[in-house]
Coordinates of C-alpha atoms in Angstrom, one line a residue:
M74 CA 60.5 148.3 58.6
E75 CA 58.8 146.0 55.8
L76 CA 55.4 145.1 55.3
R77 CA 55.0 142.1 52.6
N78 CA 51.7 140.9 51.4
D79 CA 50.3 138.0 53.6
D80 CA 48.7 136.2 50.1
N81 CA 50.1 132.3 50.1
F82 CA 50.7 132.2 46.0
D83 CA 52.3 135.9 46.1
T84 CA 54.6 134.6 49.0
F85 CA 55.4 131.8 47.5
F86 CA 56.7 132.6 44.1
S87 CA 57.6 136.3 44.9
Y88 CA 59.0 136.6 48.2
N89 CA 62.7 138.0 48.7
I90 CA 64.9 135.2 50.3
F91 CA 67.3 137.8 51.4
G92 CA 64.9 139.9 53.1
R93 CA 64.3 142.8 51.2
R94 CA 62.5 144.0 48.0
G95 CA 64.8 144.9 44.9
R96 CA 64.2 146.0 41.6
N97 CA 62.9 142.6 40.5
F98 CA 60.0 142.8 43.2
P99 CA 57.2 144.8 42.5
S100 CA 55.7 147.1 45.6
F101 CA 52.4 145.5 45.7
I102 CA 54.3 142.4 47.2
S103 CA 56.3 143.7 49.8
Q104 CA 57.4 147.5 51.0
V105 CA 59.6 149.6 53.0
V106 CA 58.2 151.9 55.4
P107 CA 60.3 154.2 57.4
K108 CA 59.7 154.5 61.5
L109 CA 61.3 156.4 63.8
L110 CA 62.2 154.9 67.0
S111 CA 64.0 156.3 70.2
A112 CA 65.5 155.2 73.4
D113 CA 64.8 155.9 76.7
K114 CA 66.3 159.6 78.4
V115 CA 69.0 158.6 80.9
T116 CA 69.5 160.8 83.6
V117 CA 73.7 161.1 84.4
T118 CA 74.7 162.8 87.6
V119 CA 78.4 164.2 87.5
K120 CA 79.8 165.3 90.8
T121 CA 82.9 167.1 91.5
L122 CA 85.9 165.9 93.5
P123 CA 86.0 166.7 96.9
A124 CA 88.4 169.7 97.6
E125 CA 89.1 168.7 101.1
G126 CA 91.9 165.8 101.5
R127 CA 93.4 166.3 97.9
P128 CA 97.0 165.5 97.6
P129 CA 99.2 168.3 96.1
H130 CA 99.8 165.7 93.6
F131 CA 97.0 164.7 92.4
N132 CA 96.2 164.9 88.8
G133 CA 92.7 163.4 88.5
A134 CA 92.6 159.8 88.5
V135 CA 89.2 157.9 89.6
G136 CA 89.2 154.4 90.4
R137 CA 91.6 152.3 92.4
Y138 CA 94.9 151.6 91.2
G139 CA 98.3 149.6 92.7
I140 CA 101.3 151.1 91.4
E141 CA 104.6 149.0 90.9
G142 CA 108.0 150.6 90.0
A143 CA 111.3 148.4 88.6
L144 CA 114.6 148.4 87.0
D145 CA 115.9 146.5 84.2
K146 CA 119.0 145.7 86.1
E147 CA 120.4 146.5 89.2
E148 CA 124.2 146.3 87.9
T149 CA 125.5 148.4 85.1
H150 CA 128.5 150.7 84.1
A151 CA 128.7 154.4 83.9
G152 CA 127.2 155.5 80.4
D153 CA 125.0 152.1 79.8
A154 CA 121.6 152.7 79.4
V155 CA 119.2 151.5 82.4
T156 CA 115.2 151.6 82.0
Y157 CA 113.0 152.4 84.6
R158 CA 109.7 150.9 84.3
V159 CA 106.4 152.4 85.9
R160 CA 103.4 150.7 85.7
V161 CA 100.1 152.1 87.2
F162 CA 97.0 149.6 87.2
G163 CA 93.5 148.8 88.5
E164 CA 90.0 149.7 87.9
G165 CA 89.2 153.2 86.5
N166 CA 89.9 155.2 83.2
I167 CA 93.1 154.0 82.6
N168 CA 93.3 156.1 79.7
T169 CA 93.7 159.3 81.1
V170 CA 95.8 158.8 84.1
Q171 CA 99.7 160.0 84.3
T172 CA 102.3 158.2 85.4
P173 CA 104.3 160.0 87.8
A174 CA 106.7 161.2 86.3
F175 CA 110.7 160.5 87.2
P176 CA 112.5 162.8 89.4
K177 CA 115.5 164.9 87.9
L178 CA 118.8 163.1 89.3
E179 CA 122.0 165.0 88.9
D180 CA 124.4 162.1 88.5
F181 CA 121.8 160.8 85.5
K182 CA 121.3 161.3 81.6
I183 CA 117.3 161.1 81.7
Y184 CA 115.8 160.9 78.2
D185 CA 112.2 160.9 77.0
S186 CA 109.5 158.5 78.5
S187 CA 107.7 156.3 76.3
S188 CA 104.2 154.8 77.5
S189 CA 101.9 152.1 76.7
T190 CA 98.1 151.4 77.4
H191 CA 96.3 147.8 78.0
I192 CA 92.8 148.2 78.4
S193 CA 90.2 145.2 79.2
K194 CA 86.0 145.7 79.4
E195 CA 85.5 142.7 81.0
N196 CA 82.3 142.1 83.8
K197 CA 81.0 145.8 82.9
K198 CA 84.0 147.3 84.6
V199 CA 86.9 148.9 83.1
E200 CA 90.2 148.2 83.6
G201 CA 93.8 147.7 82.6
E202 CA 97.5 149.1 82.9
K203 CA 99.6 152.2 81.8
V204 CA 103.0 151.5 81.6
T205 CA 105.6 153.9 81.2
E206 CA 109.3 153.5 80.5
T207 CA 112.2 155.7 81.1
V208 CA 115.8 154.9 79.9
I209 CA 118.3 156.5 82.2
V210 CA 121.9 156.7 81.9
P211 CA 124.6 157.0 84.8
K212 CA 127.9 159.6 85.1
K213 CA 129.5 158.0 87.5
A214 CA 130.5 155.1 89.2
G215 CA 128.8 154.7 92.7
V216 CA 125.8 153.5 94.5
F217 CA 123.0 155.2 93.7
T218 CA 119.1 155.1 95.3
I219 CA 116.2 156.0 92.6
P220 CA 113.6 157.7 95.1
A221 CA 110.4 156.2 95.5
L222 CA 107.2 157.7 92.9
S223 CA 104.1 158.9 94.5
F224 CA 100.6 158.6 92.9
A225 CA 97.2 160.1 94.2
Y226 CA 93.6 159.0 93.0
F227 CA 90.2 159.3 94.3
D228 CA 88.3 156.3 95.4
P229 CA 84.8 156.4 94.6
E230 CA 83.8 153.6 96.8
D231 CA 85.4 155.3 100.1
K232 CA 85.1 158.7 98.4
T233 CA 88.3 159.3 99.6
Y234 CA 91.7 160.7 98.1
K235 CA 94.6 157.9 98.5
G236 CA 97.9 157.9 97.5
I237 CA 100.2 155.1 96.7
K238 CA 104.2 154.4 96.4
T239 CA 106.7 152.8 94.3
T240 CA 108.9 150.8 96.2
P241 CA 112.7 152.6 96.3
R242 CA 115.3 151.0 93.9
I243 CA 119.1 150.6 94.1
L244 CA 121.6 150.8 91.2
S245 CA 124.9 149.8 91.4
V246 CA 127.4 151.3 88.9
K247 CA 130.7 150.2 88.4
P248 CA 133.4 152.6 86.5
S249 CA 133.2 152.7 82.5
E250 CA 134.7 150.0 80.6
V251 CA 135.5 152.4 77.4
A252 CA 138.9 154.6 78.2
D253 CA 138.3 158.2 78.5
S254 CA 139.4 160.5 76.1
A255 CA 143.0 162.8 76.8
A256 CA 142.1 165.0 78.9
L257 CA 143.0 168.8 78.2
P258 CA 145.9 170.5 79.8
D259 CA 144.9 172.6 83.2
L260 CA 145.7 176.0 81.9
S261 CA 144.7 177.6 85.1
E262 CA 148.0 175.7 86.9
P263 CA 151.2 177.8 86.2
S264 CA 153.2 175.9 83.5
S265 CA 156.9 176.2 85.7
P266 CA 157.0 177.0 89.7
E267 CA 159.2 180.4 89.1
E268 CA 155.6 181.0 87.5
A269 CA 153.8 180.1 90.5
E270 CA 156.3 182.6 92.8
S271 CA 156.3 185.6 91.1
G272 CA 152.5 185.3 90.1
D273 CA 153.1 186.1 86.1
L274 CA 150.9 185.0 83.7
A275 CA 153.1 182.8 81.0
V276 CA 152.6 184.2 77.3
L277 CA 151.1 181.2 75.2
S278 CA 151.0 182.8 71.8
R279 CA 150.5 186.4 70.2
D280 CA 147.7 187.7 67.9
I281 CA 147.1 191.4 68.2
R282 CA 150.3 193.5 67.9
Y283 CA 150.8 197.2 68.7
I284 CA 148.9 199.0 67.0
K285 CA 150.4 202.4 65.9
T286 CA 148.2 205.6 66.5
A287 CA 148.2 208.8 64.5
D288 CA 151.5 211.1 64.5
D289 CA 149.6 213.8 65.9
G290 CA 148.4 211.7 68.6
K291 CA 144.6 213.7 68.0
R292 CA 141.4 211.6 68.2
V293 CA 138.6 211.9 65.5
A294 CA 134.7 212.1 66.9
T295 CA 132.8 210.0 64.6
G296 CA 129.3 209.6 66.0
L297 CA 128.6 206.8 67.8
L298 CA 131.7 205.3 67.7
W299 CA 133.0 207.2 70.9
N300 CA 129.5 207.2 72.4
P301 CA 130.0 205.9 76.2
F302 CA 127.4 203.8 76.0
I303 CA 128.0 202.1 72.5
W304 CA 130.6 199.9 73.8
P305 CA 128.8 197.9 76.9
L306 CA 125.8 197.6 74.4
N307 CA 127.6 196.0 72.0
L308 CA 129.2 193.7 74.4
F309 CA 126.0 192.9 75.6
F310 CA 124.7 191.7 72.1
L311 CA 128.3 189.7 71.7
V312 CA 127.7 187.8 74.5
A313 CA 124.1 187.5 73.6
A314 CA 124.8 186.0 70.6
A315 CA 127.4 183.7 71.6
F316 CA 125.3 182.2 74.3
L317 CA 122.2 181.6 72.1
T318 CA 124.5 179.9 69.6
A319 CA 125.8 178.1 72.3
M320 CA 122.8 176.9 73.5
S321 CA 121.2 175.8 69.6
A322 CA 124.7 174.1 69.5
R323 CA 124.1 172.0 72.5
K324 CA 120.0 171.2 71.7
T325 CA 121.4 170.1 68.3
D326 CA 124.2 167.6 69.9
E327 CA 121.4 166.5 72.4
A328 CA 118.9 165.3 69.7
R329 CA 122.0 163.6 67.9
E330 CA 123.1 161.7 70.8
K331 CA 119.5 160.9 71.1
N332 CA 118.9 159.6 68.0
L333 CA 122.6 157.9 67.9
F334 CA 121.0 155.9 71.2
R335 CA 118.0 154.8 70.3
M336 CA 119.4 153.3 66.9
R337 CA 122.1 151.6 69.1
R338 CA 119.6 150.3 71.4
S339 CA 116.8 149.3 68.9
Y340 CA 118.1 145.9 68.4
G341 CA 118.1 145.1 72.0
V342 CA 114.3 146.7 72.6
A343 CA 113.0 144.9 69.8
R344 CA 114.6 141.3 71.1
G345 CA 113.0 141.9 74.5
R346 CA 109.6 142.9 73.2
L347 CA 110.0 139.4 71.0
K348 CA 110.6 137.5 73.8
T349 CA 107.5 139.3 76.3
A350 CA 105.3 138.2 73.0
A351 CA 106.3 134.8 72.9
S352 CA 105.3 134.6 77.0
L353 CA 102.2 136.2 75.9
M354 CA 102.0 133.6 72.9
A355 CA 102.2 130.9 75.5
K356 CA 99.3 132.2 77.8
G357 CA 97.4 132.4 75.0
D358 CA 96.5 135.5 75.3
G359 CA 96.2 137.1 71.5
E360 CA 95.3 140.6 71.9
A361 CA 98.4 141.3 74.1
F362 CA 100.5 139.6 72.0
Y363 CA 99.9 141.1 68.4
A364 CA 99.9 144.6 70.7
E365 CA 103.6 143.6 71.7
I366 CA 104.6 142.2 68.3
S367 CA 103.4 145.6 66.7
K368 CA 105.5 147.3 69.6
A369 CA 108.8 145.4 68.3
V370 CA 108.2 145.7 64.6
Y371 CA 107.0 149.6 64.1
G372 CA 109.6 150.4 67.4
Y373 CA 112.5 149.3 66.0
F374 CA 112.2 150.7 62.3
G375 CA 111.1 154.0 64.0
D376 CA 114.1 153.9 66.5
K377 CA 116.3 153.1 63.2
L378 CA 114.7 155.7 61.0
G379 CA 114.5 158.7 63.5
V380 CA 110.7 159.0 63.3
P381 CA 107.8 158.1 65.6
P382 CA 106.6 154.2 65.6
Q383 CA 103.2 155.3 64.5
S384 CA 104.8 157.5 61.2
V385 CA 106.7 154.0 60.3
S386 CA 105.0 152.0 57.5
A387 CA 106.2 149.4 54.5
G388 CA 106.9 152.3 52.0
L389 CA 109.2 154.5 54.2
V390 CA 111.0 151.3 55.4
E391 CA 111.3 150.4 51.6
E392 CA 112.4 154.2 50.6
R393 CA 115.2 154.8 53.0
A394 CA 117.0 151.2 52.3
G395 CA 116.7 152.4 48.7
D396 CA 117.7 150.3 45.5
R397 CA 120.6 148.6 47.0
A398 CA 118.2 146.9 49.5
D399 CA 117.5 142.6 48.9
P400 CA 114.0 142.6 47.2
R401 CA 113.4 139.5 49.2
R402 CA 113.9 141.4 52.8
I403 CA 111.5 144.1 51.2
S404 CA 109.1 141.7 50.5
D405 CA 109.5 140.3 54.0
V406 CA 108.7 143.7 55.3
K407 CA 105.2 144.4 53.4
A408 CA 104.4 141.0 54.1
L409 CA 104.5 141.3 57.9
F410 CA 103.0 144.7 57.8
N411 CA 100.1 143.5 56.3
E412 CA 99.8 140.3 58.6
L413 CA 99.9 142.5 61.5
A414 CA 97.3 144.8 60.1
L415 CA 94.8 142.0 59.6
R416 CA 95.8 139.7 62.9
R417 CA 95.6 142.6 65.1
F418 CA 91.9 143.5 63.9
G419 CA 91.0 140.7 63.0
K420 CA 88.8 138.1 64.4
E421 CA 89.9 135.2 66.4
T422 CA 90.5 132.0 64.4
V423 CA 90.4 128.4 65.7
E424 CA 94.1 128.0 64.8
E425 CA 95.1 131.0 66.6
S426 CA 97.9 129.6 68.4
R427 CA 100.1 128.4 64.9
E428 CA 99.2 131.8 63.8
M429 CA 100.8 133.8 66.6
R430 CA 103.8 131.2 66.3
N431 CA 103.8 132.1 62.3
I432 CA 103.7 135.7 62.8
H433 CA 106.3 135.7 65.8
S434 CA 109.0 133.8 63.7
I435 CA 108.6 136.1 61.0
A436 CA 109.1 139.1 63.0
S437 CA 112.0 137.8 64.8
H438 CA 113.4 137.0 61.0
V439 CA 112.4 140.5 59.6
I440 CA 114.1 142.3 62.9
A441 CA 117.6 140.1 62.4
S442 CA 117.7 140.1 58.9
F443 CA 117.7 144.4 58.6
E444 CA 120.0 144.2 61.8
K445 CA 122.5 142.1 59.9
A446 CA 122.6 144.2 57.0
G447 CA 123.2 147.4 59.2
F448 CA 119.8 149.0 57.9
K449 CA 119.8 152.8 59.2

């Protein structure tokens, strides 16, 4: 708190127009006196959620919610990717809401899900939506049903648990357009009718020949070598080592396949998000527009570089591009990243619509140019 002298002469010639005393304003004209202010206490009563009527799949969501589930396409080919999108929306703490997990389906490869959250606090209410996208790849042709996903929440107004479900979705899968690799011969079948009748096994190759024993036929005991328990133990360790090696190779192949899949679909996903951003731009929703543009840009480069979107930066893109990259393209990326940071966290201006069109044009150009150059 600041106290000032009420003398008119001193006030006229010595008052600090910036509202505080500086080095050139003496203490007898104005002085600062510290004063401690405190707000009234507020009591908050927190009640526990009732155990009666609690659904087994309840994950702690409190509020009033709705749920939607949809496929990005209803017809596809075996081996092609399909995105299943779950949207939970409504009033409540949307940040802590857990969307229903996608079920395990034997006829599909299921990849890790990605989530996005949009929250608004208008009219003193916290509301919004959480969207989870799961990529699934059908293994074979047929007509499949994506089952309904259940979601439970506690309604504080009605003081009851409520359950909602998505609508089951039908996916029609046609045979793959890519020819399968040549099948390996089935060695379990006999190679000739004679073998089938006799039941004999055909010798495909010989590796280990007859081992000649000692002339005297005597065995020399050498400690553990002839222990009756050592051979089963060695066999166990051999099988365990083979199993662990196979599992490690499988995980490595799955990770490589997942990264390759993300890299291939990155451009298509980015174009879809740019299209969504264009519709948000038409509605004049600047906050949602810049959030969707950021997902398109950071998601595209994250998939190409094999890193999470939050780890993407202009410096990382420049480093991966190497010395052979076009300097103008690198300059465009740096300008785009800087512009996104300024626009997303800056204040809205009267020329917001024109700025959004400019950002959308730059983002589309940068992504298209890097895709054309084969960036990875």
